[in-house]
Amino acid sequence: MPLAELVPLALKTSISVLVFTIGLGTAPRELAYFLRHPGQLFRSLISMNLVMPAIAVLIVLIFPLHPAVEVTLIALAFSPVPPILPQKLVRAGGGHAYVMALLFSAALFALISIPIGGVILDAIFPAKIRIPLGPVVPVILSTVILPTLAGIVVRLIAPKLAARIAAPLAVAATVLLLVAAVLVLIKAGPMILAQIGNGTFAALAAFVILGLLVGHLLGGPSAGDRSVLALATASRHPGIAIAIGGLVYPAEKAVPAAVMLYLLISIVISVPYVMWRKHTFDAALIKAPKSPMTP
């Protein structure tokens, strides 16, 4: 198999396995978290699926971007939470149930929001920006929904096996993901550098910063929930953005380059935010009054 086909396969496989390992540590009731907290679901959907697409449209109207980059940015705005994000969200103070429910619900809602968003975008940018649903469904199913459900089923049927295989599989998938990501960066390096000086860098940085701000403001009163929604709003599924951009511009190398640049920018900007929120969350736990039964 040529390297050009092997690397994308390695990326998809590693992400699917990582999500499977997350599912191994997830109880079914956690996916139903939003049924008990509908207010959080409403704020999450407003932040990720209403405000961010509006911000992406404004960025496209303001910045002089390559047409392929415009489509990529819009696609990112409609994409759900990236499957490799949950561990970062938990470290930032988010509860496991909220994080997993957000990951799963965002993927399901994307099956509805993407076609609706495509109709709206066609009215705003006639015959210029289209978001077809066809290539998106397999990506969402294979990297989020099915691996999560498979992990939960294995946990229910064989909990001891799930506990034993989760860590080794996560390590193997992480190593494979890092190797594949490095190969992609090496191949797309020149094109990524070419995107820095043409407005793409500034547009993507604005998208990430505004995403953190919007999610933080709409996250609710809990410090952990604000951190989770901020990161989930700013961080989007790269595979879906590439699938959409690649269909609209199949021979355009600017699509994967823009997505990789977005991932790099997102990591650089979100790291200090995660550190700040973790410090805030830990400080809040220390200051919280202890119950009389607490030693």
PDB file of N, CA and C in Angstrom, residues 24-70:
ATOM      1  N   LEU A  24     -14.309   2.048  26.637  1.00  0.00           N
ATOM      2  CA  LEU A  24     -14.104   0.980  27.611  1.00  0.00           C
ATOM      3  C   LEU A  24     -14.231   1.484  29.050  1.00  0.00           C
ATOM      4  N   GLY A  25     -14.020   2.779  29.253  1.00  0.00           N
ATOM      5  CA  GLY A  25     -14.136   3.353  30.592  1.00  0.00           C
ATOM      6  C   GLY A  25     -15.397   4.171  30.790  1.00  0.00           C
ATOM      7  N   THR A  26     -16.360   3.980  29.899  1.00  0.00           N
ATOM      8  CA  THR A  26     -17.594   4.771  29.954  1.00  0.00           C
ATOM      9  C   THR A  26     -18.790   3.897  30.263  1.00  0.00           C
ATOM     10  N   ALA A  27     -19.595   4.329  31.204  1.00  0.00           N
ATOM     11  CA  ALA A  27     -20.835   3.625  31.535  1.00  0.00           C
ATOM     12  C   ALA A  27     -21.968   4.153  30.658  1.00  0.00           C
ATOM     13  N   PRO A  28     -22.928   3.307  30.291  1.00  0.00           N
ATOM     14  CA  PRO A  28     -24.033   3.760  29.428  1.00  0.00           C
ATOM     15  C   PRO A  28     -24.761   4.980  29.973  1.00  0.00           C
ATOM     16  N   ARG A  29     -24.933   5.053  31.295  1.00  0.00           N
ATOM     17  CA  ARG A  29     -25.668   6.180  31.882  1.00  0.00           C
ATOM     18  C   ARG A  29     -24.953   7.506  31.643  1.00  0.00           C
ATOM     19  N   GLU A  30     -23.630   7.455  31.391  1.00  0.00           N
ATOM     20  CA  GLU A  30     -22.898   8.702  31.163  1.00  0.00           C
ATOM     21  C   GLU A  30     -23.289   9.346  29.833  1.00  0.00           C
ATOM     22  N   LEU A  31     -23.619   8.531  28.832  1.00  0.00           N
ATOM     23  CA  LEU A  31     -24.035   9.082  27.542  1.00  0.00           C
ATOM     24  C   LEU A  31     -25.403   9.742  27.638  1.00  0.00           C
ATOM     25  N   ALA A  32     -26.164   9.394  28.677  1.00  0.00           N
ATOM     26  CA  ALA A  32     -27.484   9.998  28.886  1.00  0.00           C
ATOM     27  C   ALA A  32     -27.414  11.178  29.848  1.00  0.00           C
ATOM     28  N   TYR A  33     -26.235  11.702  30.058  1.00  0.00           N
ATOM     29  CA  TYR A  33     -26.026  12.791  31.016  1.00  0.00           C
ATOM     30  C   TYR A  33     -26.913  13.993  30.702  1.00  0.00           C
ATOM     31  N   PHE A  34     -27.045  14.334  29.426  1.00  0.00           N
ATOM     32  CA  PHE A  34     -27.794  15.532  29.052  1.00  0.00           C
ATOM     33  C   PHE A  34     -29.299  15.377  29.267  1.00  0.00           C
ATOM     34  N   LEU A  35     -29.770  14.149  29.374  1.00  0.00           N
ATOM     35  CA  LEU A  35     -31.193  13.954  29.694  1.00  0.00           C
ATOM     36  C   LEU A  35     -31.490  14.464  31.100  1.00  0.00           C
ATOM     37  N   ARG A  36     -30.469  14.430  31.956  1.00  0.00           N
ATOM     38  CA  ARG A  36     -30.620  14.930  33.324  1.00  0.00           C
ATOM     39  C   ARG A  36     -30.192  16.379  33.453  1.00  0.00           C
ATOM     40  N   HIS A  37     -29.484  16.894  32.429  1.00  0.00           N
ATOM     41  CA  HIS A  37     -29.002  18.278  32.463  1.00  0.00           C
ATOM     42  C   HIS A  37     -29.263  18.944  31.112  1.00  0.00           C
ATOM     43  N   PRO A  38     -30.520  19.165  30.764  1.00  0.00           N
ATOM     44  CA  PRO A  38     -30.848  19.734  29.443  1.00  0.00           C
ATOM     45  C   PRO A  38     -30.302  21.142  29.241  1.00  0.00           C
ATOM     46  N   GLY A  39     -30.137  21.903  30.329  1.00  0.00           N
ATOM     47  CA  GLY A  39     -29.593  23.250  30.196  1.00  0.00           C
ATOM     48  C   GLY A  39     -28.178  23.231  29.652  1.00  0.00           C
ATOM     49  N   GLN A  40     -27.373  22.278  30.099  1.00  0.00           N
ATOM     50  CA  GLN A  40     -26.011  22.169  29.589  1.00  0.00           C
ATOM     51  C   GLN A  40     -25.998  21.774  28.117  1.00  0.00           C
ATOM     52  N   LEU A  41     -26.919  20.890  27.729  1.00  0.00           N
ATOM     53  CA  LEU A  41     -27.006  20.505  26.321  1.00  0.00           C
ATOM     54  C   LEU A  41     -27.351  21.715  25.470  1.00  0.00           C
ATOM     55  N   PHE A  42     -28.312  22.532  25.916  1.00  0.00           N
ATOM     56  CA  PHE A  42     -28.725  23.711  25.158  1.00  0.00           C
ATOM     57  C   PHE A  42     -27.560  24.681  24.999  1.00  0.00           C
ATOM     58  N   ARG A  43     -26.853  24.972  26.095  1.00  0.00           N
ATOM     59  CA  ARG A  43     -25.718  25.898  26.010  1.00  0.00           C
ATOM     60  C   ARG A  43     -24.619  25.340  25.113  1.00  0.00           C
ATOM     61  N   SER A  44     -24.397  24.035  25.185  1.00  0.00           N
ATOM     62  CA  SER A  44     -23.344  23.415  24.368  1.00  0.00           C
ATOM     63  C   SER A  44     -23.660  23.525  22.887  1.00  0.00           C
ATOM     64  N   LEU A  45     -24.912  23.244  22.525  1.00  0.00           N
ATOM     65  CA  LEU A  45     -25.296  23.308  21.114  1.00  0.00           C
ATOM     66  C   LEU A  45     -25.274  24.739  20.595  1.00  0.00           C
ATOM     67  N   ILE A  46     -25.704  25.687  21.426  1.00  0.00           N
ATOM     68  CA  ILE A  46     -25.659  27.091  21.018  1.00  0.00           C
ATOM     69  C   ILE A  46     -24.217  27.517  20.763  1.00  0.00           C
ATOM     70  N   SER A  47     -23.325  27.138  21.667  1.00  0.00           N
ATOM     71  CA  SER A  47     -21.926  27.535  21.554  1.00  0.00           C
ATOM     72  C   SER A  47     -21.259  26.929  20.328  1.00  0.00           C
ATOM     73  N   MET A  48     -21.414  25.604  20.167  1.00  0.00           N
ATOM     74  CA  MET A  48     -20.677  24.900  19.116  1.00  0.00           C
ATOM     75  C   MET A  48     -21.351  24.982  17.749  1.00  0.00           C
ATOM     76  N   ASN A  49     -22.676  24.927  17.716  1.00  0.00           N
ATOM     77  CA  ASN A  49     -23.372  24.758  16.439  1.00  0.00           C
ATOM     78  C   ASN A  49     -24.124  25.980  15.950  1.00  0.00           C
ATOM     79  N   LEU A  50     -24.151  27.038  16.741  1.00  0.00           N
ATOM     80  CA  LEU A  50     -24.806  28.268  16.289  1.00  0.00           C
ATOM     81  C   LEU A  50     -23.830  29.436  16.264  1.00  0.00           C
ATOM     82  N   VAL A  51     -23.191  29.693  17.408  1.00  0.00           N
ATOM     83  CA  VAL A  51     -22.289  30.846  17.486  1.00  0.00           C
ATOM     84  C   VAL A  51     -21.049  30.645  16.625  1.00  0.00           C
ATOM     85  N   MET A  52     -20.425  29.472  16.703  1.00  0.00           N
ATOM     86  CA  MET A  52     -19.176  29.267  15.961  1.00  0.00           C
ATOM     87  C   MET A  52     -19.360  29.274  14.444  1.00  0.00           C
ATOM     88  N   PRO A  53     -20.414  28.653  13.882  1.00  0.00           N
ATOM     89  CA  PRO A  53     -20.625  28.825  12.440  1.00  0.00           C
ATOM     90  C   PRO A  53     -20.823  30.287  12.048  1.00  0.00           C
ATOM     91  N   ALA A  54     -21.521  31.060  12.905  1.00  0.00           N
ATOM     92  CA  ALA A  54     -21.700  32.484  12.615  1.00  0.00           C
ATOM     93  C   ALA A  54     -20.361  33.208  12.627  1.00  0.00           C
ATOM     94  N   ILE A  55     -19.504  32.872  13.586  1.00  0.00           N
ATOM     95  CA  ILE A  55     -18.177  33.473  13.650  1.00  0.00           C
ATOM     96  C   ILE A  55     -17.355  33.085  12.424  1.00  0.00           C
ATOM     97  N   ALA A  56     -17.451  31.821  12.004  1.00  0.00           N
ATOM     98  CA  ALA A  56     -16.703  31.374  10.828  1.00  0.00           C
ATOM     99  C   ALA A  56     -17.137  32.136   9.584  1.00  0.00           C
ATOM    100  N   VAL A  57     -18.437  32.363   9.442  1.00  0.00           N
ATOM    101  CA  VAL A  57     -18.933  33.130   8.293  1.00  0.00           C
ATOM    102  C   VAL A  57     -18.383  34.550   8.325  1.00  0.00           C
ATOM    103  N   LEU A  58     -18.370  35.173   9.493  1.00  0.00           N
ATOM    104  CA  LEU A  58     -17.827  36.530   9.609  1.00  0.00           C
ATOM    105  C   LEU A  58     -16.348  36.564   9.253  1.00  0.00           C
ATOM    106  N   ILE A  59     -15.599  35.561   9.708  1.00  0.00           N
ATOM    107  CA  ILE A  59     -14.165  35.505   9.390  1.00  0.00           C
ATOM    108  C   ILE A  59     -13.961  35.374   7.888  1.00  0.00           C
ATOM    109  N   VAL A  60     -14.776  34.532   7.246  1.00  0.00           N
ATOM    110  CA  VAL A  60     -14.668  34.364   5.791  1.00  0.00           C
ATOM    111  C   VAL A  60     -14.976  35.667   5.067  1.00  0.00           C
ATOM    112  N   LEU A  61     -15.936  36.434   5.591  1.00  0.00           N
ATOM    113  CA  LEU A  61     -16.286  37.706   4.959  1.00  0.00           C
ATOM    114  C   LEU A  61     -15.222  38.775   5.191  1.00  0.00           C
ATOM    115  N   ILE A  62     -14.505  38.690   6.312  1.00  0.00           N
ATOM    116  CA  ILE A  62     -13.526  39.724   6.671  1.00  0.00           C
ATOM    117  C   ILE A  62     -12.154  39.449   6.074  1.00  0.00           C
ATOM    118  N   PHE A  63     -11.697  38.184   6.165  1.00  0.00           N
ATOM    119  CA  PHE A  63     -10.334  37.851   5.737  1.00  0.00           C
ATOM    120  C   PHE A  63     -10.312  37.450   4.264  1.00  0.00           C
ATOM    121  N   PRO A  64      -9.285  37.900   3.518  1.00  0.00           N
ATOM    122  CA  PRO A  64      -9.145  37.501   2.109  1.00  0.00           C
ATOM    123  C   PRO A  64      -8.518  36.114   2.011  1.00  0.00           C
ATOM    124  N   LEU A  65      -9.317  35.072   2.121  1.00  0.00           N
ATOM    125  CA  LEU A  65      -8.805  33.711   2.180  1.00  0.00           C
ATOM    126  C   LEU A  65      -8.951  32.987   0.847  1.00  0.00           C
ATOM    127  N   HIS A  66      -8.121  31.975   0.664  1.00  0.00           N
ATOM    128  CA  HIS A  66      -8.242  31.081  -0.482  1.00  0.00           C
ATOM    129  C   HIS A  66      -9.603  30.374  -0.388  1.00  0.00           C
ATOM    130  N   PRO A  67     -10.317  30.183  -1.505  1.00  0.00           N
ATOM    131  CA  PRO A  67     -11.631  29.538  -1.455  1.00  0.00           C
ATOM    132  C   PRO A  67     -11.624  28.185  -0.745  1.00  0.00           C
ATOM    133  N   ALA A  68     -10.561  27.403  -0.928  1.00  0.00           N
ATOM    134  CA  ALA A  68     -10.475  26.107  -0.257  1.00  0.00           C
ATOM    135  C   ALA A  68     -10.347  26.280   1.252  1.00  0.00           C
ATOM    136  N   VAL A  69      -9.647  27.318   1.676  1.00  0.00           N
ATOM    137  CA  VAL A  69      -9.509  27.589   3.106  1.00  0.00           C
ATOM    138  C   VAL A  69     -10.841  28.059   3.679  1.00  0.00           C
ATOM    139  N   GLU A  70     -11.592  28.836   2.916  1.00  0.00           N
ATOM    140  CA  GLU A  70     -12.920  29.264   3.367  1.00  0.00           C
ATOM    141  C   GLU A  70     -13.813  28.063   3.651  1.00  0.00           C
TER     142      GLU A  70
END
